[in-house]
Short mmCIF file of N, CA, C and O in Angstrom, two decimals:
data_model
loop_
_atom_site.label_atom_id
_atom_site.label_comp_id
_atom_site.label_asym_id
_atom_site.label_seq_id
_atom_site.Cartn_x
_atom_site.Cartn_y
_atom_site.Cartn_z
N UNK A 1 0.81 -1.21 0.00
CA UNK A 1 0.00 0.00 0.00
C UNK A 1 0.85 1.27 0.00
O UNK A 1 0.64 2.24 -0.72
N UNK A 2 1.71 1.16 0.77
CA UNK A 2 2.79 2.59 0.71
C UNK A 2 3.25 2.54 -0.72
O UNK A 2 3.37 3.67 -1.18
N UNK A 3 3.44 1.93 -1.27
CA UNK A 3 4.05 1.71 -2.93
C UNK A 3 3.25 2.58 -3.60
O UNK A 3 3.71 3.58 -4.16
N UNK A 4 1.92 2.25 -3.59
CA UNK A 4 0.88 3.28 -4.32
C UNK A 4 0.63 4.07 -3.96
O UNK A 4 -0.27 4.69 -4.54
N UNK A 5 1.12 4.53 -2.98
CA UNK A 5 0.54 6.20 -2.25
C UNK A 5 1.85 6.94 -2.42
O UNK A 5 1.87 8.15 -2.19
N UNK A 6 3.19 6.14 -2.91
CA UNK A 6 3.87 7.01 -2.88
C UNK A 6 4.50 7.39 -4.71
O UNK A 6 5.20 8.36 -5.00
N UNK A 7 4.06 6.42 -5.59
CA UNK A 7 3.61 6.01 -7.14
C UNK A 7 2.24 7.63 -7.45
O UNK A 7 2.33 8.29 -8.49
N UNK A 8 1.41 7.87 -6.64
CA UNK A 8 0.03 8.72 -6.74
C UNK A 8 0.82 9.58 -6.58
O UNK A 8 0.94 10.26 -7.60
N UNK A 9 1.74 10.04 -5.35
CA UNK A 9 1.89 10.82 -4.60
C UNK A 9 3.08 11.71 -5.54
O UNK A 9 3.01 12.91 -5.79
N UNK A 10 4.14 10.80 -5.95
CA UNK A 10 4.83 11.18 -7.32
C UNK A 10 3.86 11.91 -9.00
O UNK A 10 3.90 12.86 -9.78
N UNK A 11 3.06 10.61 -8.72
CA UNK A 11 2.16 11.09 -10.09
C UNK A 11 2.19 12.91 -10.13
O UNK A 11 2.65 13.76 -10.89
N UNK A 12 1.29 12.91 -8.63
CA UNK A 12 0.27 13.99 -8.51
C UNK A 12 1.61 15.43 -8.69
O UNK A 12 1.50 16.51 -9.26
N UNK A 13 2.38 15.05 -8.19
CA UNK A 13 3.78 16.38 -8.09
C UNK A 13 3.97 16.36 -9.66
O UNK A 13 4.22 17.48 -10.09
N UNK A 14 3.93 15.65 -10.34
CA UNK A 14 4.85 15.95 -11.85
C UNK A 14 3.64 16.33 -12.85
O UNK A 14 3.87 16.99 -13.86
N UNK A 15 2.18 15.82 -12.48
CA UNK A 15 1.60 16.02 -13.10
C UNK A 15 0.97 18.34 -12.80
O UNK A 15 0.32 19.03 -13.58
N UNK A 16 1.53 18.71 -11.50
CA UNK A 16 1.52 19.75 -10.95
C UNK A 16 2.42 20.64 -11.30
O UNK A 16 2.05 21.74 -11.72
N UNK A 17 3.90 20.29 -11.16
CA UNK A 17 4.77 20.97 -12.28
C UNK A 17 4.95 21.03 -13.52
O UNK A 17 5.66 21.83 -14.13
N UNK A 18 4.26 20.16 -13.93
CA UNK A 18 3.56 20.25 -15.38
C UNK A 18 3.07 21.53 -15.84
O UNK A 18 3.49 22.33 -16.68
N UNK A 19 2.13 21.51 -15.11
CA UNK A 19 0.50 22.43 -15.20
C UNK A 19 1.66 23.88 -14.80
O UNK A 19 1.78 24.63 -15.76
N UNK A 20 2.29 24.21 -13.83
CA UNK A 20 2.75 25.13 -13.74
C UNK A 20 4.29 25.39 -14.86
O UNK A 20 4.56 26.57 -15.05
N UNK A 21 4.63 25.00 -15.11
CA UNK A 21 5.73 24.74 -16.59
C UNK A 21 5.12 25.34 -17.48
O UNK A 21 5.51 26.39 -18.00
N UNK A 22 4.04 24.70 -17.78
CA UNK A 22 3.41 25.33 -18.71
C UNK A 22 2.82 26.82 -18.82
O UNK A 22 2.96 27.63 -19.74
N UNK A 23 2.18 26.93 -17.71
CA UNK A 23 1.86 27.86 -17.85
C UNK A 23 2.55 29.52 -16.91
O UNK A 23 2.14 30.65 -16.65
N UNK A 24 3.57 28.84 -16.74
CA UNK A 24 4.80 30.13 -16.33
C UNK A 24 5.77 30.37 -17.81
O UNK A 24 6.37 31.43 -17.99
N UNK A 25 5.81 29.18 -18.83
CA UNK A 25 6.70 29.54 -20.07
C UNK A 25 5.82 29.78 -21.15
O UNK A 25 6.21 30.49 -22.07
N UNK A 26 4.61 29.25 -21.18
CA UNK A 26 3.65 29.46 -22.18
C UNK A 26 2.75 30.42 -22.31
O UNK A 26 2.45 31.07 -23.31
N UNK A 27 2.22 30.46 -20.94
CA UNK A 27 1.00 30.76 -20.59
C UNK A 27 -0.21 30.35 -20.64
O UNK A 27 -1.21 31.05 -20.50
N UNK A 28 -0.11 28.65 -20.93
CA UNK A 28 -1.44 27.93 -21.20
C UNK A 28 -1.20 27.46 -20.35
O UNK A 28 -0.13 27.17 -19.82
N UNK A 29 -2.71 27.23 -19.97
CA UNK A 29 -3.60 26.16 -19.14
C UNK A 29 -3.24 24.52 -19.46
O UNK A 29 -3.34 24.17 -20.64
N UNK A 30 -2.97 23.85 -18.79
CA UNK A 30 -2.69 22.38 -18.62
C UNK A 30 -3.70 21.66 -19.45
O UNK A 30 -3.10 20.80 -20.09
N UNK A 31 -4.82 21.66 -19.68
CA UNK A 31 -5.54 21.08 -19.71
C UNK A 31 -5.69 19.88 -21.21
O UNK A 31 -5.66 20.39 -22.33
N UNK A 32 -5.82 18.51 -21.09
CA UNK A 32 -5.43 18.09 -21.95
C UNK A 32 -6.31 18.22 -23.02
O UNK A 32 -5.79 18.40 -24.13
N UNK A 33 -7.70 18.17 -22.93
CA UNK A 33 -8.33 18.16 -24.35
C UNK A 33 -7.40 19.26 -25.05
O UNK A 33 -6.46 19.06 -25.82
N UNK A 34 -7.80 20.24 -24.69
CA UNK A 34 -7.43 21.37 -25.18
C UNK A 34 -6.04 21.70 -25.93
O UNK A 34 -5.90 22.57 -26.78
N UNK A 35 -5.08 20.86 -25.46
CA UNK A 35 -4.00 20.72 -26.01
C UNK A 35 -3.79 20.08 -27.34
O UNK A 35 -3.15 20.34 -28.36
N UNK A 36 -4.95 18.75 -26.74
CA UNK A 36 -5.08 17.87 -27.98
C UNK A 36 -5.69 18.31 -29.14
O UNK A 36 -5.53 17.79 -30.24
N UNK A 37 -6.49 19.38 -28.88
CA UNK A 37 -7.34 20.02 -30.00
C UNK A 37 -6.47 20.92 -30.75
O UNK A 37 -6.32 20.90 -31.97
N UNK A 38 -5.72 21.96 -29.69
CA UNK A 38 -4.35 22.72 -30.28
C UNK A 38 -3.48 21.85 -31.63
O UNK A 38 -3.19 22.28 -32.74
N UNK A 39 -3.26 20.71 -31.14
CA UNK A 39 -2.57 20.03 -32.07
C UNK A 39 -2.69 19.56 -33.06
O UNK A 39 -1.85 19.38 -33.94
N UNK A 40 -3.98 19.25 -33.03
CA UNK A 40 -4.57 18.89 -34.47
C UNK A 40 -5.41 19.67 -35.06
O UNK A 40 -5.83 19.32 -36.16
N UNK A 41 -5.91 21.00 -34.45
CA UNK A 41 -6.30 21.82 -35.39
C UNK A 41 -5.22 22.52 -35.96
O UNK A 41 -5.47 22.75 -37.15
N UNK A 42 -3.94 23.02 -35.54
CA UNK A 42 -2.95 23.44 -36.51
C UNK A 42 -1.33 23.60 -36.27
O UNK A 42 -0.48 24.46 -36.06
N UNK A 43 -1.48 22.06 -36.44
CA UNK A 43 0.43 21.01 -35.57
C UNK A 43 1.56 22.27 -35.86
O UNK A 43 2.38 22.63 -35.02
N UNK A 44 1.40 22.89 -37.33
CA UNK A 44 2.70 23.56 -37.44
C UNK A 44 3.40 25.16 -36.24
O UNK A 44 4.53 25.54 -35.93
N UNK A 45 2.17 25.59 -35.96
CA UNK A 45 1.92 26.58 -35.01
C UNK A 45 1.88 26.06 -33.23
O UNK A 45 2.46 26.56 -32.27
N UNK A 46 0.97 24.88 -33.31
CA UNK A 46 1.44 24.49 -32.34
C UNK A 46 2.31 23.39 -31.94
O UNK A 46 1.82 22.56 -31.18
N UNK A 47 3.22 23.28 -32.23
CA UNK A 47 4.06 22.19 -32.34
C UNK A 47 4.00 21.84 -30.67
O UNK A 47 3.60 20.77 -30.22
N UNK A 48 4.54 23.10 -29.76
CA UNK A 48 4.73 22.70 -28.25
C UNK A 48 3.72 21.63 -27.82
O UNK A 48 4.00 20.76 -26.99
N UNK A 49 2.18 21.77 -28.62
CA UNK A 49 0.89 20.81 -28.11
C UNK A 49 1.69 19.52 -28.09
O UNK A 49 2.03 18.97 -27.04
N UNK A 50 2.04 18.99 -29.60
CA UNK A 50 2.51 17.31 -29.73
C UNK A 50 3.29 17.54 -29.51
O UNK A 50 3.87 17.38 -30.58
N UNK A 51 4.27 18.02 -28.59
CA UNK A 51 5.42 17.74 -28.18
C UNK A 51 5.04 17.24 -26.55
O UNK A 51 5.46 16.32 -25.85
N UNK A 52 4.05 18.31 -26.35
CA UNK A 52 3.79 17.73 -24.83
C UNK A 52 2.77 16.34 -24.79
O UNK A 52 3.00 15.40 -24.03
N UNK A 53 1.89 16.36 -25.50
CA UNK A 53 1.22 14.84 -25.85
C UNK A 53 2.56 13.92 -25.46
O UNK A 53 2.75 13.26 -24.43
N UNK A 54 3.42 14.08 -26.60
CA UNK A 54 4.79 12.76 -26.66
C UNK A 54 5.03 12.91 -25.35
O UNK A 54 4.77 11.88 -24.73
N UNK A 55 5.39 13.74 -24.73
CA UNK A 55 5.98 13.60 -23.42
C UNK A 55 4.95 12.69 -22.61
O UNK A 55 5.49 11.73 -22.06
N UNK A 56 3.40 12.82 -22.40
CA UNK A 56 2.87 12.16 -21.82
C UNK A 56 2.32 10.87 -22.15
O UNK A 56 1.50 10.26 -21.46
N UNK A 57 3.00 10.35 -23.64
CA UNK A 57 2.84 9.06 -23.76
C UNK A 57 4.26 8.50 -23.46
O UNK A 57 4.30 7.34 -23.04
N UNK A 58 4.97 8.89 -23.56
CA UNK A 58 6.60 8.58 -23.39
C UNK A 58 6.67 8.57 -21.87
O UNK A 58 7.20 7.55 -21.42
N UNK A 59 6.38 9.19 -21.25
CA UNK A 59 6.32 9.02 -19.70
C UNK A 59 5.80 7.87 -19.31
O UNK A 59 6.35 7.04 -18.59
N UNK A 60 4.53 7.81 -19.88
CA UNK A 60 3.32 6.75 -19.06
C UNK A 60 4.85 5.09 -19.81
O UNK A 60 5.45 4.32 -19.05
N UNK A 61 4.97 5.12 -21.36
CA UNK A 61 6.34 4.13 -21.17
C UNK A 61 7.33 4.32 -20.29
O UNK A 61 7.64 3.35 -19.61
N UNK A 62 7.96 5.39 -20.13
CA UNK A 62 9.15 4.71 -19.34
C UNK A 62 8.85 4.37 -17.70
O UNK A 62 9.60 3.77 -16.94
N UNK A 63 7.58 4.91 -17.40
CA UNK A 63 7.36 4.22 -15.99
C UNK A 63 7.27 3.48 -16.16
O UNK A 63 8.23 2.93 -15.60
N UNK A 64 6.47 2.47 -16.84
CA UNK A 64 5.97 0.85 -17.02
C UNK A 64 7.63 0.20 -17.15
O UNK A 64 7.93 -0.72 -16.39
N UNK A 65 8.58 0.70 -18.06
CA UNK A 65 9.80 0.29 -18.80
C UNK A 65 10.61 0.06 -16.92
O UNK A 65 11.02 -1.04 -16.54
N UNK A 66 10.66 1.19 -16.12
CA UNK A 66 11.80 1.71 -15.12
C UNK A 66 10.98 0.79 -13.77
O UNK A 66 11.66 0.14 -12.98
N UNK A 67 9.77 0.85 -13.67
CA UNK A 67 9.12 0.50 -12.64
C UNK A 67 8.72 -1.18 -12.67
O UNK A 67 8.31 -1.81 -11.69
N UNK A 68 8.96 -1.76 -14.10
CA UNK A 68 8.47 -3.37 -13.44
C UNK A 68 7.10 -3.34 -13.47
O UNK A 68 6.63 -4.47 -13.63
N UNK A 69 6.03 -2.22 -13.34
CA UNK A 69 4.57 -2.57 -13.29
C UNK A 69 4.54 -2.82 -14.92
O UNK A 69 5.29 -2.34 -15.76
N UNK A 70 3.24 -3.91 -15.12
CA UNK A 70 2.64 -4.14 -16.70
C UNK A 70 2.39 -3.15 -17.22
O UNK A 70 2.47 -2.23 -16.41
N UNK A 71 2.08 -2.80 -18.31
CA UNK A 71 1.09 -2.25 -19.35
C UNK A 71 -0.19 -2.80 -19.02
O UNK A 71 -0.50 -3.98 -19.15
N UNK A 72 -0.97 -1.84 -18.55
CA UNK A 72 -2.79 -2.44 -18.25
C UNK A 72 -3.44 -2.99 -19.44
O UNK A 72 -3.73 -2.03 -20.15
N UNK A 73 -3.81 -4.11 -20.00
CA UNK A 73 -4.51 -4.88 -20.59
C UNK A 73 -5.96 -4.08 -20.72
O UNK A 73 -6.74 -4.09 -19.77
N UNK A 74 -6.17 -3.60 -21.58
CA UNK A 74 -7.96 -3.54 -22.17
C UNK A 74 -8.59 -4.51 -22.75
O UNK A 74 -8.22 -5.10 -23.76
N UNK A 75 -9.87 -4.75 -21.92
CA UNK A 75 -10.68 -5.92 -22.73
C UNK A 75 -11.53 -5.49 -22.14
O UNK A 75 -12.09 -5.82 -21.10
N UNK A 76 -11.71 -4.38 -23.12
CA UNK A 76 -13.36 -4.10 -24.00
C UNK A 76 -12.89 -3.93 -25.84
O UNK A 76 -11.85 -3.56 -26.38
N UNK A 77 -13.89 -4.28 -26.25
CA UNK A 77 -13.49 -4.24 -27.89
C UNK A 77 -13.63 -2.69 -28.01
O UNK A 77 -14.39 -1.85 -27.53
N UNK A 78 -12.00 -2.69 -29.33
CA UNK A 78 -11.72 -1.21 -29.96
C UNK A 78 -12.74 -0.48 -30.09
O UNK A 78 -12.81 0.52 -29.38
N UNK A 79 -14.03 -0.85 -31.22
CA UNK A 79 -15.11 -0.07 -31.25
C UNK A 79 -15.68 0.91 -29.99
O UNK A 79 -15.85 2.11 -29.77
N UNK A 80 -15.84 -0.15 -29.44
CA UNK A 80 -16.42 0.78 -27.58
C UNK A 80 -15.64 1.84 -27.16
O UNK A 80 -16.10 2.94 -26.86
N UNK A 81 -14.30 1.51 -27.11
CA UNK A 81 -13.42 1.97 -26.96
C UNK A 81 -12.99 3.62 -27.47
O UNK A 81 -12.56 4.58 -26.83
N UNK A 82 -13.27 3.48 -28.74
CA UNK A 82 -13.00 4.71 -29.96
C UNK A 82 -14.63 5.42 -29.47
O UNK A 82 -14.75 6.64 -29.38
N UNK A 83 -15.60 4.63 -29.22
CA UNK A 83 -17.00 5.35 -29.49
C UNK A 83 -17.08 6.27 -28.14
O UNK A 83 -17.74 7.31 -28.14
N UNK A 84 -16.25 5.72 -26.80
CA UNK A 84 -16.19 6.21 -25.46
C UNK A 84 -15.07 7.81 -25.91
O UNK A 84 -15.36 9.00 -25.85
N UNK A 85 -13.89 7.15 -26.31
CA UNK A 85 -13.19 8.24 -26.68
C UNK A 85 -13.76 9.39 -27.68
O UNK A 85 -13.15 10.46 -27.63
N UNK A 86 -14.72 9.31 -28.46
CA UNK A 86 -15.45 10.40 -28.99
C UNK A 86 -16.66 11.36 -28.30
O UNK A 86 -17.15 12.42 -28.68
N UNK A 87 -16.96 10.40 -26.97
CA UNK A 87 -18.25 10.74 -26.16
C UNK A 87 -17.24 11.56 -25.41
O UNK A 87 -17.73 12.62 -25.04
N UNK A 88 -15.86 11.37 -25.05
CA UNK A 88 -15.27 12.57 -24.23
C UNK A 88 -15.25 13.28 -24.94
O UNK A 88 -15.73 14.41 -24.81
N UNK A 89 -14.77 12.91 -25.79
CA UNK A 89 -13.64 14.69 -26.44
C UNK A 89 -15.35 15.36 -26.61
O UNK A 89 -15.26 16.52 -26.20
N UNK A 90 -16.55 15.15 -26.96
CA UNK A 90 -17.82 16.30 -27.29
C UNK A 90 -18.05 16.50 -25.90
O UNK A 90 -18.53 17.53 -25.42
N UNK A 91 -17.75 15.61 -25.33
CA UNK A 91 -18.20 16.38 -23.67
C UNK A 91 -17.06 17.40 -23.01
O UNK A 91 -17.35 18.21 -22.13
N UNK A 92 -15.89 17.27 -23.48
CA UNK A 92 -14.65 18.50 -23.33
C UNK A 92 -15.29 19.07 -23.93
O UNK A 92 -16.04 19.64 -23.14
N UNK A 93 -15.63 19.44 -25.22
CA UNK A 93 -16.43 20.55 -25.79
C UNK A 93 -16.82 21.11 -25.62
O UNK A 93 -16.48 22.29 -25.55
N UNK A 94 -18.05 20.53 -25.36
CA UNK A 94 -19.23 21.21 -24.84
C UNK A 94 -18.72 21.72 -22.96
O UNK A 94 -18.97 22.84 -22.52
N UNK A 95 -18.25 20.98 -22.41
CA UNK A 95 -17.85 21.51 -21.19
C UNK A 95 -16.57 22.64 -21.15
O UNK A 95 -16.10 23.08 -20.10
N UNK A 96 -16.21 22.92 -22.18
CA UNK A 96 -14.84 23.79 -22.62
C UNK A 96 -13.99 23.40 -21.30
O UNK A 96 -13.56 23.99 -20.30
N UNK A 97 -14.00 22.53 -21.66
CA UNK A 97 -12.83 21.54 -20.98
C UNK A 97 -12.75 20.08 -20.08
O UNK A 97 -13.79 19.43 -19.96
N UNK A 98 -11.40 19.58 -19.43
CA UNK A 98 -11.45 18.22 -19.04
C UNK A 98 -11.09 18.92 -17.72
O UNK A 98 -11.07 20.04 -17.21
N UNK A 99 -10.74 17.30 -17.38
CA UNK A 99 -10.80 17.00 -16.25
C UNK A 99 -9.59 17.61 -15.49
O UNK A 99 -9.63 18.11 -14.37
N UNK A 100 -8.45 17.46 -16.31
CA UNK A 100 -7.05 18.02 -16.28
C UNK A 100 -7.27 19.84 -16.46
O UNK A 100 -6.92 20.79 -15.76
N UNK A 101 -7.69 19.76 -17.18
CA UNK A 101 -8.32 21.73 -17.27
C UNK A 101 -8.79 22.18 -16.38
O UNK A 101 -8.31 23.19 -15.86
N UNK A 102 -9.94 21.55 -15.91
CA UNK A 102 -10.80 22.28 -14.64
C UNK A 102 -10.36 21.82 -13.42
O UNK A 102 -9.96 22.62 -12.58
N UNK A 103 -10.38 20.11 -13.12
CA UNK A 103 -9.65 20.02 -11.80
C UNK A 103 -8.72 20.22 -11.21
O UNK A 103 -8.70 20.27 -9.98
N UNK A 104 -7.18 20.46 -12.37
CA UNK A 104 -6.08 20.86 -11.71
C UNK A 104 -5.92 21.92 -11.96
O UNK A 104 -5.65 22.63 -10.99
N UNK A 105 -5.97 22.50 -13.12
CA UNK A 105 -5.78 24.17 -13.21
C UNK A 105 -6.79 24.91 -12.90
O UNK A 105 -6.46 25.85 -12.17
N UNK A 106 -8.29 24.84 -13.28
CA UNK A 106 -8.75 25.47 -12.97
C UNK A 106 -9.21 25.70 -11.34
O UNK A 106 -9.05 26.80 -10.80
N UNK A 107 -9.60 24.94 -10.88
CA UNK A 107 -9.18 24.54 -9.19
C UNK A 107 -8.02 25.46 -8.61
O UNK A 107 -8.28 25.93 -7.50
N UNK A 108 -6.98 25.74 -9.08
CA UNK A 108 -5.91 25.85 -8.80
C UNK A 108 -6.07 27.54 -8.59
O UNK A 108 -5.74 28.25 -7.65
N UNK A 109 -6.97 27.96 -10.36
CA UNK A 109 -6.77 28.99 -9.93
C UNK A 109 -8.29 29.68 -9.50
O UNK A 109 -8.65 30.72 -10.04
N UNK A 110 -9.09 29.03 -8.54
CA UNK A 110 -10.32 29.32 -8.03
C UNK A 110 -11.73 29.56 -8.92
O UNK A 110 -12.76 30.12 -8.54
N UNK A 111 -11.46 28.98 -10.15
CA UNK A 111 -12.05 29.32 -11.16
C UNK A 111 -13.70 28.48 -11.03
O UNK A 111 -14.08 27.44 -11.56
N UNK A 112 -14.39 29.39 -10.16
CA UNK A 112 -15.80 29.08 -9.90
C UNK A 112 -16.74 27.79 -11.06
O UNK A 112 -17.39 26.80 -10.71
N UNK A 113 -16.55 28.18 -12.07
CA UNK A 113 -16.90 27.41 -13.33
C UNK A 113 -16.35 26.15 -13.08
O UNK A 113 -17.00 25.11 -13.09
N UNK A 114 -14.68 26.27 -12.78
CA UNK A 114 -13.65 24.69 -12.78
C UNK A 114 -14.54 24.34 -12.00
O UNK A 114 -15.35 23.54 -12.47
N UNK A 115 -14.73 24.75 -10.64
CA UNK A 115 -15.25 23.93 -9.67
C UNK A 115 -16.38 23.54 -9.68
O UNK A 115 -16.55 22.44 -9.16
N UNK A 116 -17.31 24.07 -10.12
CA UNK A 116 -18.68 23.01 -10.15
C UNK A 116 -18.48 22.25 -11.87
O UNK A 116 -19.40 21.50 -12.15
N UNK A 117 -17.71 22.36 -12.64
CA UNK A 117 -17.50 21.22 -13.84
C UNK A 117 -17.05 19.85 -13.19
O UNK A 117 -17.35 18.68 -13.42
N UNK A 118 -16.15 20.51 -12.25
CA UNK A 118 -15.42 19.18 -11.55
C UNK A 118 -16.14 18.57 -10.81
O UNK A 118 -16.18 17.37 -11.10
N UNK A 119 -16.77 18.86 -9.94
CA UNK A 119 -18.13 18.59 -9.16
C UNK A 119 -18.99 17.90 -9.91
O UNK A 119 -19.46 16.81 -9.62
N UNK A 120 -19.19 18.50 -10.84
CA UNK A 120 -20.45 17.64 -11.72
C UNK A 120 -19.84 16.22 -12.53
O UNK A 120 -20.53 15.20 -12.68
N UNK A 121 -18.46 16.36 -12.99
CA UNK A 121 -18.12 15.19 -13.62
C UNK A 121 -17.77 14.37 -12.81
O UNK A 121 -17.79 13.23 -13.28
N UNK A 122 -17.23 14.47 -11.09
CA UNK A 122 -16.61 13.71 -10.78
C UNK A 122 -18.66 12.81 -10.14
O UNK A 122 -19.17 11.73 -10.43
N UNK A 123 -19.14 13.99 -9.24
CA UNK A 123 -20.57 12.89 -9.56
C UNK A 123 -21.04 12.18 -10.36
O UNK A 123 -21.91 11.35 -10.11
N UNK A 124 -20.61 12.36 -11.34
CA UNK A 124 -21.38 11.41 -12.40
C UNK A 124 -20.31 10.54 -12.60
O UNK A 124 -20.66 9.39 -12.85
N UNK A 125 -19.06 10.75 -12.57
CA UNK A 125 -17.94 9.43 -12.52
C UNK A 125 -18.65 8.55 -11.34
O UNK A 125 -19.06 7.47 -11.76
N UNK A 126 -18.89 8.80 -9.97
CA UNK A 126 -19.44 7.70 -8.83
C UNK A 126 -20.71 7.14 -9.43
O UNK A 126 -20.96 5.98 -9.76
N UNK A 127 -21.53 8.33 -9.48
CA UNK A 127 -22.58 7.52 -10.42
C UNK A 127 -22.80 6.13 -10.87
O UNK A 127 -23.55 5.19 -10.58
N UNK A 128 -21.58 6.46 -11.93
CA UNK A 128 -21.42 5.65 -13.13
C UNK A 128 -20.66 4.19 -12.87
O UNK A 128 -20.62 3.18 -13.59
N UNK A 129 -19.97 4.53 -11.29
CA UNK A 129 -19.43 3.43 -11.10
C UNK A 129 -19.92 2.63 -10.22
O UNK A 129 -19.51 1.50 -9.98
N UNK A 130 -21.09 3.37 -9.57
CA UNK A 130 -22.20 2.80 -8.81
C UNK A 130 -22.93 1.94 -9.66
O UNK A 130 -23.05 0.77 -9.28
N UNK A 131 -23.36 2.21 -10.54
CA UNK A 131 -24.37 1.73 -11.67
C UNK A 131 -23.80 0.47 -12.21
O UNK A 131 -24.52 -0.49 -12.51
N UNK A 132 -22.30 0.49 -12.35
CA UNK A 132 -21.98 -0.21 -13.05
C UNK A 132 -21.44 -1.51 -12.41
O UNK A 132 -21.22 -2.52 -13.09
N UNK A 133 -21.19 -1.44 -10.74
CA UNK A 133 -21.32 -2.06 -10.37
C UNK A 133 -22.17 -2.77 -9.38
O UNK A 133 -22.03 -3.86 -8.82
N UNK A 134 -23.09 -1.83 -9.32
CA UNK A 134 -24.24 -2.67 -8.57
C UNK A 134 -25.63 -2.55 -9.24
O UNK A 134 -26.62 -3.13 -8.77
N UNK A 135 -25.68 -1.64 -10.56
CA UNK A 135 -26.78 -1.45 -10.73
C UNK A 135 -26.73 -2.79 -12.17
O UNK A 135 -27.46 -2.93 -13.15
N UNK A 136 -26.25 -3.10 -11.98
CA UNK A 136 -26.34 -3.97 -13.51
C UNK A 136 -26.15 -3.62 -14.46
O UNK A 136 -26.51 -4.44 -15.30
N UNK A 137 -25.61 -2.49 -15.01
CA UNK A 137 -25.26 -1.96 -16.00
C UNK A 137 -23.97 -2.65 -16.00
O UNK A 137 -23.26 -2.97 -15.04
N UNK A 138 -23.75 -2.89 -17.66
CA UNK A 138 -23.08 -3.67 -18.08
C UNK A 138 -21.78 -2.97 -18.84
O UNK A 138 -20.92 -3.68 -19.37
#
């Protein structure tokens, strides 16, 4: 148990100097949709976006690579998968932003809006995991 509290406890610091890196050299907000959208609406201008994406897929490898833990196994089929990943990114949308946007930065910087987005998604995350495990939802 100390392993994972101190694995979170790491997470939570790098994923914090992150958010502030960024936005002491940039001046953007952490937030990942938003980055991700930066990047593919126009890579050549924003190059810093996929550069920081790589960093956070390259990270999530070399922990797995340095640390001995697996690569987490998914088994739900791709389809679900891609159809879940499109139900976020319109709900970043429409919410002008994630979870990484509003809960750590915007939180951070008292941003009334962050806080009841976060509020509202993280209820409906218990919700959902209520439902899903006791309500029979499948």
């Amino acid at each position: 148990m100390p392993d994972a509290f101190l694995m979170a406890l790491a997470g939570g610091i790098c994923i914090g100097l992150a958010a502030i890196f960024l936005m002491v050299t940039l001046g953007r907000i952490g937030g990942i949709s938003g980055i991700v959208f930066s990047a593919a609406k126009n890579p050549v201008e924003n190059f810093w976006a996929i550069l920081f994406i790589a960093g956070l897929i390259l990270g999530a490898f070399l922990f797995h690579f340095t640390s001995g833990h697996p690569i987490p196994a998914f088994k739900v089929p791709m389809p679900l998968m891609l159809a879940g990943g499109f139900i976020v990114g319109v709900g970043t949308k429409l919410g002008s932003g994630c979870t990484s946007g509003h809960g750590i930065c915007g939180i951070s910087r008292l941003s009334v809006r962050s806080i009841i987005a976060t509020c509202t998604f993280m209820l409906l995350g218990f919700i959902t995991v209520y439902l899903r495990l006791h309500g029979g939802v499948a």
